[in-house]
Amino acid sequence: MKKRKSYDDQFKVRVALEAVRGEKTISDIAGQFEVHPNQIMKWKEQLLENVAGVFSRQQPEDETETETTWI
């Protein structure tokens, strides 16, 4: 039985950006990074769906400033 590969977020972004650039075919990118073409298409879709959040004015919960109470 084959073990599933897991990829870190930076790798996924690098592959998805390569697909978005459109300089190479998905098949070429798949061969270069040794990832199935369907997986590349999913990562590309996820990237494009979420890219607007990069420029959002709302801060993620973990980065919001907490109020400090002075004693």
mmCIF file of N, CA and C in Angstrom, residues 11-69:
data_model
loop_
_atom_site.group_PDB
_atom_site.id
_atom_site.type_symbol
_atom_site.label_atom_id
_atom_site.label_comp_id
_atom_site.label_asym_id
_atom_site.label_seq_id
_atom_site.Cartn_x
_atom_site.Cartn_y
_atom_site.Cartn_z
ATOM 1 N N PHE A 11 4.907 24.877 -0.301
ATOM 2 C CA PHE A 11 5.038 24.093 -1.523
ATOM 3 C C PHE A 11 3.776 24.229 -2.374
ATOM 4 N N LYS A 12 2.609 24.123 -1.720
ATOM 5 C CA LYS A 12 1.335 24.238 -2.440
ATOM 6 C C LYS A 12 1.215 25.592 -3.121
ATOM 7 N N VAL A 13 1.604 26.650 -2.411
ATOM 8 C CA VAL A 13 1.535 27.998 -2.982
ATOM 9 C C VAL A 13 2.462 28.112 -4.176
ATOM 10 N N ARG A 14 3.677 27.599 -4.046
ATOM 11 C CA ARG A 14 4.640 27.678 -5.145
ATOM 12 C C ARG A 14 4.108 26.976 -6.394
ATOM 13 N N VAL A 15 3.518 25.799 -6.211
ATOM 14 C CA VAL A 15 2.983 25.032 -7.340
ATOM 15 C C VAL A 15 1.766 25.744 -7.930
ATOM 16 N N ALA A 16 0.861 26.222 -7.062
ATOM 17 C CA ALA A 16 -0.344 26.909 -7.532
ATOM 18 C C ALA A 16 0.005 28.192 -8.281
ATOM 19 N N LEU A 17 0.980 28.945 -7.789
ATOM 20 C CA LEU A 17 1.396 30.170 -8.482
ATOM 21 C C LEU A 17 1.979 29.855 -9.853
ATOM 22 N N GLU A 18 2.707 28.782 -9.933
ATOM 23 C CA GLU A 18 3.250 28.356 -11.227
ATOM 24 C C GLU A 18 2.106 28.075 -12.203
ATOM 25 N N ALA A 19 1.045 27.454 -11.711
ATOM 26 C CA ALA A 19 -0.117 27.164 -12.556
ATOM 27 C C ALA A 19 -0.842 28.444 -12.959
ATOM 28 N N VAL A 20 -0.954 29.390 -12.037
ATOM 29 C CA VAL A 20 -1.634 30.656 -12.324
ATOM 30 C C VAL A 20 -0.860 31.460 -13.370
ATOM 31 N N ARG A 21 0.456 31.413 -13.301
ATOM 32 C CA ARG A 21 1.278 32.170 -14.263
ATOM 33 C C ARG A 21 0.973 31.757 -15.706
ATOM 34 N N GLY A 22 0.701 30.474 -15.917
ATOM 35 C CA GLY A 22 0.336 29.999 -17.241
ATOM 36 C C GLY A 22 1.482 29.882 -18.224
ATOM 37 N N GLU A 23 2.711 29.948 -17.725
ATOM 38 C CA GLU A 23 3.869 29.844 -18.615
ATOM 39 C C GLU A 23 4.146 28.403 -19.029
ATOM 40 N N LYS A 24 3.671 27.451 -18.196
ATOM 41 C CA LYS A 24 3.848 26.025 -18.472
ATOM 42 C C LYS A 24 2.488 25.355 -18.420
ATOM 43 N N THR A 25 2.380 24.212 -19.056
ATOM 44 C CA THR A 25 1.133 23.458 -18.973
ATOM 45 C C THR A 25 1.039 22.800 -17.598
ATOM 46 N N ILE A 26 -0.178 22.467 -17.207
ATOM 47 C CA ILE A 26 -0.385 21.769 -15.938
ATOM 48 C C ILE A 26 0.378 20.452 -15.947
ATOM 49 N N SER A 27 0.423 19.804 -17.091
ATOM 50 C CA SER A 27 1.147 18.539 -17.219
ATOM 51 C C SER A 27 2.646 18.738 -16.972
ATOM 52 N N ASP A 28 3.200 19.820 -17.513
ATOM 53 C CA ASP A 28 4.620 20.118 -17.290
ATOM 54 C C ASP A 28 4.903 20.399 -15.816
ATOM 55 N N ILE A 29 4.011 21.162 -15.178
ATOM 56 C CA ILE A 29 4.168 21.490 -13.759
ATOM 57 C C ILE A 29 4.067 20.216 -12.921
ATOM 58 N N ALA A 30 3.134 19.357 -13.280
ATOM 59 C CA ALA A 30 2.962 18.092 -12.564
ATOM 60 C C ALA A 30 4.240 17.258 -12.625
ATOM 61 N N GLY A 31 4.852 17.208 -13.778
ATOM 62 C CA GLY A 31 6.101 16.468 -13.925
ATOM 63 C C GLY A 31 7.244 17.105 -13.150
ATOM 64 N N GLN A 32 7.303 18.423 -13.182
ATOM 65 C CA GLN A 32 8.363 19.145 -12.493
ATOM 66 C C GLN A 32 8.305 18.938 -10.975
ATOM 67 N N PHE A 33 7.105 19.037 -10.411
ATOM 68 C CA PHE A 33 6.947 18.968 -8.965
ATOM 69 C C PHE A 33 6.503 17.588 -8.461
ATOM 70 N N GLU A 34 6.294 16.654 -9.386
ATOM 71 C CA GLU A 34 5.866 15.295 -9.053
ATOM 72 C C GLU A 34 4.559 15.288 -8.253
ATOM 73 N N VAL A 35 3.576 16.022 -8.779
ATOM 74 C CA VAL A 35 2.247 16.132 -8.180
ATOM 75 C C VAL A 35 1.234 15.840 -9.281
ATOM 76 N N HIS A 36 0.154 15.174 -8.928
ATOM 77 C CA HIS A 36 -0.883 14.850 -9.917
ATOM 78 C C HIS A 36 -1.514 16.142 -10.446
ATOM 79 N N PRO A 37 -1.788 16.205 -11.747
ATOM 80 C CA PRO A 37 -2.394 17.410 -12.334
ATOM 81 C C PRO A 37 -3.712 17.823 -11.658
ATOM 82 N N ASN A 38 -4.538 16.845 -11.244
ATOM 83 C CA ASN A 38 -5.791 17.200 -10.564
ATOM 84 C C ASN A 38 -5.522 17.935 -9.254
ATOM 85 N N GLN A 39 -4.470 17.548 -8.556
ATOM 86 C CA GLN A 39 -4.127 18.199 -7.298
ATOM 87 C C GLN A 39 -3.686 19.634 -7.546
ATOM 88 N N ILE A 40 -2.934 19.834 -8.607
ATOM 89 C CA ILE A 40 -2.487 21.185 -8.960
ATOM 90 C C ILE A 40 -3.685 22.066 -9.265
ATOM 91 N N MET A 41 -4.655 21.544 -9.978
ATOM 92 C CA MET A 41 -5.850 22.319 -10.311
ATOM 93 C C MET A 41 -6.626 22.689 -9.042
ATOM 94 N N LYS A 42 -6.710 21.779 -8.078
ATOM 95 C CA LYS A 42 -7.393 22.077 -6.813
ATOM 96 C C LYS A 42 -6.680 23.188 -6.058
ATOM 97 N N TRP A 43 -5.343 23.105 -5.988
ATOM 98 C CA TRP A 43 -4.573 24.133 -5.286
ATOM 99 C C TRP A 43 -4.715 25.483 -5.989
ATOM 100 N N LYS A 44 -4.725 25.460 -7.312
ATOM 101 C CA LYS A 44 -4.891 26.696 -8.082
ATOM 102 C C LYS A 44 -6.250 27.323 -7.787
ATOM 103 N N GLU A 45 -7.304 26.513 -7.787
ATOM 104 C CA GLU A 45 -8.649 27.005 -7.477
ATOM 105 C C GLU A 45 -8.705 27.605 -6.072
ATOM 106 N N GLN A 46 -8.110 26.908 -5.101
ATOM 107 C CA GLN A 46 -8.100 27.400 -3.725
ATOM 108 C C GLN A 46 -7.367 28.734 -3.630
ATOM 109 N N LEU A 47 -6.262 28.836 -4.323
ATOM 110 C CA LEU A 47 -5.485 30.079 -4.311
ATOM 111 C C LEU A 47 -6.308 31.227 -4.877
ATOM 112 N N LEU A 48 -6.932 31.006 -6.012
ATOM 113 C CA LEU A 48 -7.706 32.068 -6.652
ATOM 114 C C LEU A 48 -8.944 32.447 -5.848
ATOM 115 N N GLU A 49 -9.561 31.477 -5.181
ATOM 116 C CA GLU A 49 -10.736 31.760 -4.359
ATOM 117 C C GLU A 49 -10.391 32.581 -3.122
ATOM 118 N N ASN A 50 -9.187 32.403 -2.607
ATOM 119 C CA ASN A 50 -8.813 33.035 -1.348
ATOM 120 C C ASN A 50 -7.862 34.217 -1.486
ATOM 121 N N VAL A 51 -7.471 34.552 -2.694
ATOM 122 C CA VAL A 51 -6.482 35.602 -2.894
ATOM 123 C C VAL A 51 -7.002 36.981 -2.456
ATOM 124 N N ALA A 52 -8.292 37.220 -2.548
ATOM 125 C CA ALA A 52 -8.837 38.513 -2.138
ATOM 126 C C ALA A 52 -8.623 38.764 -0.652
ATOM 127 N N GLY A 53 -8.568 37.715 0.139
ATOM 128 C CA GLY A 53 -8.356 37.851 1.569
ATOM 129 C C GLY A 53 -7.001 38.452 1.920
ATOM 130 N N VAL A 54 -6.048 38.368 1.013
ATOM 131 C CA VAL A 54 -4.722 38.933 1.258
ATOM 132 C C VAL A 54 -4.810 40.440 1.436
ATOM 133 N N PHE A 55 -5.719 41.072 0.732
ATOM 134 C CA PHE A 55 -5.845 42.518 0.769
ATOM 135 C C PHE A 55 -7.007 42.991 1.631
ATOM 136 N N SER A 56 -7.588 42.077 2.379
ATOM 137 C CA SER A 56 -8.701 42.407 3.252
ATOM 138 C C SER A 56 -8.234 43.321 4.377
ATOM 139 N N ARG A 57 -9.088 44.242 4.761
ATOM 140 C CA ARG A 57 -8.756 45.159 5.856
ATOM 141 C C ARG A 57 -8.979 44.508 7.211
ATOM 142 N N GLN A 58 -9.694 43.418 7.238
ATOM 143 C CA GLN A 58 -9.939 42.727 8.499
ATOM 144 C C GLN A 58 -8.699 41.938 8.885
ATOM 145 N N GLN A 59 -8.343 42.012 10.163
ATOM 146 C CA GLN A 59 -7.197 41.266 10.656
ATOM 147 C C GLN A 59 -7.657 39.889 11.115
ATOM 148 N N PRO A 60 -6.848 38.872 10.877
ATOM 149 C CA PRO A 60 -7.178 37.560 11.422
ATOM 150 C C PRO A 60 -7.236 37.631 12.945
ATOM 151 N N GLU A 61 -8.022 36.757 13.545
ATOM 152 C CA GLU A 61 -8.226 36.789 14.985
ATOM 153 C C GLU A 61 -6.927 36.716 15.774
ATOM 154 N N ASP A 62 -5.977 35.922 15.338
ATOM 155 C CA ASP A 62 -4.746 35.761 16.099
ATOM 156 C C ASP A 62 -3.818 36.966 16.002
ATOM 157 N N GLU A 63 -4.081 37.893 15.078
ATOM 158 C CA GLU A 63 -3.230 39.060 14.922
ATOM 159 C C GLU A 63 -3.874 40.342 15.441
ATOM 160 N N THR A 64 -5.069 40.257 15.948
ATOM 161 C CA THR A 64 -5.722 41.459 16.450
ATOM 162 C C THR A 64 -5.069 41.865 17.755
ATOM 163 N N GLU A 65 -5.029 43.164 17.978
ATOM 164 C CA GLU A 65 -4.441 43.662 19.199
ATOM 165 C C GLU A 65 -5.402 43.436 20.356
ATOM 166 N N THR A 66 -4.856 43.053 21.477
ATOM 167 C CA THR A 66 -5.673 42.876 22.657
ATOM 168 C C THR A 66 -5.560 44.138 23.502
ATOM 169 N N GLU A 67 -6.660 44.483 24.149
ATOM 170 C CA GLU A 67 -6.648 45.680 24.984
ATOM 171 C C GLU A 67 -5.836 45.412 26.238
ATOM 172 N N THR A 68 -5.049 46.400 26.602
ATOM 173 C CA THR A 68 -4.226 46.289 27.792
ATOM 174 C C THR A 68 -4.836 47.185 28.866
ATOM 175 N N THR A 69 -5.032 46.644 30.020
ATOM 176 C CA THR A 69 -5.582 47.419 31.126
ATOM 177 C C THR A 69 -4.417 47.812 32.035
#
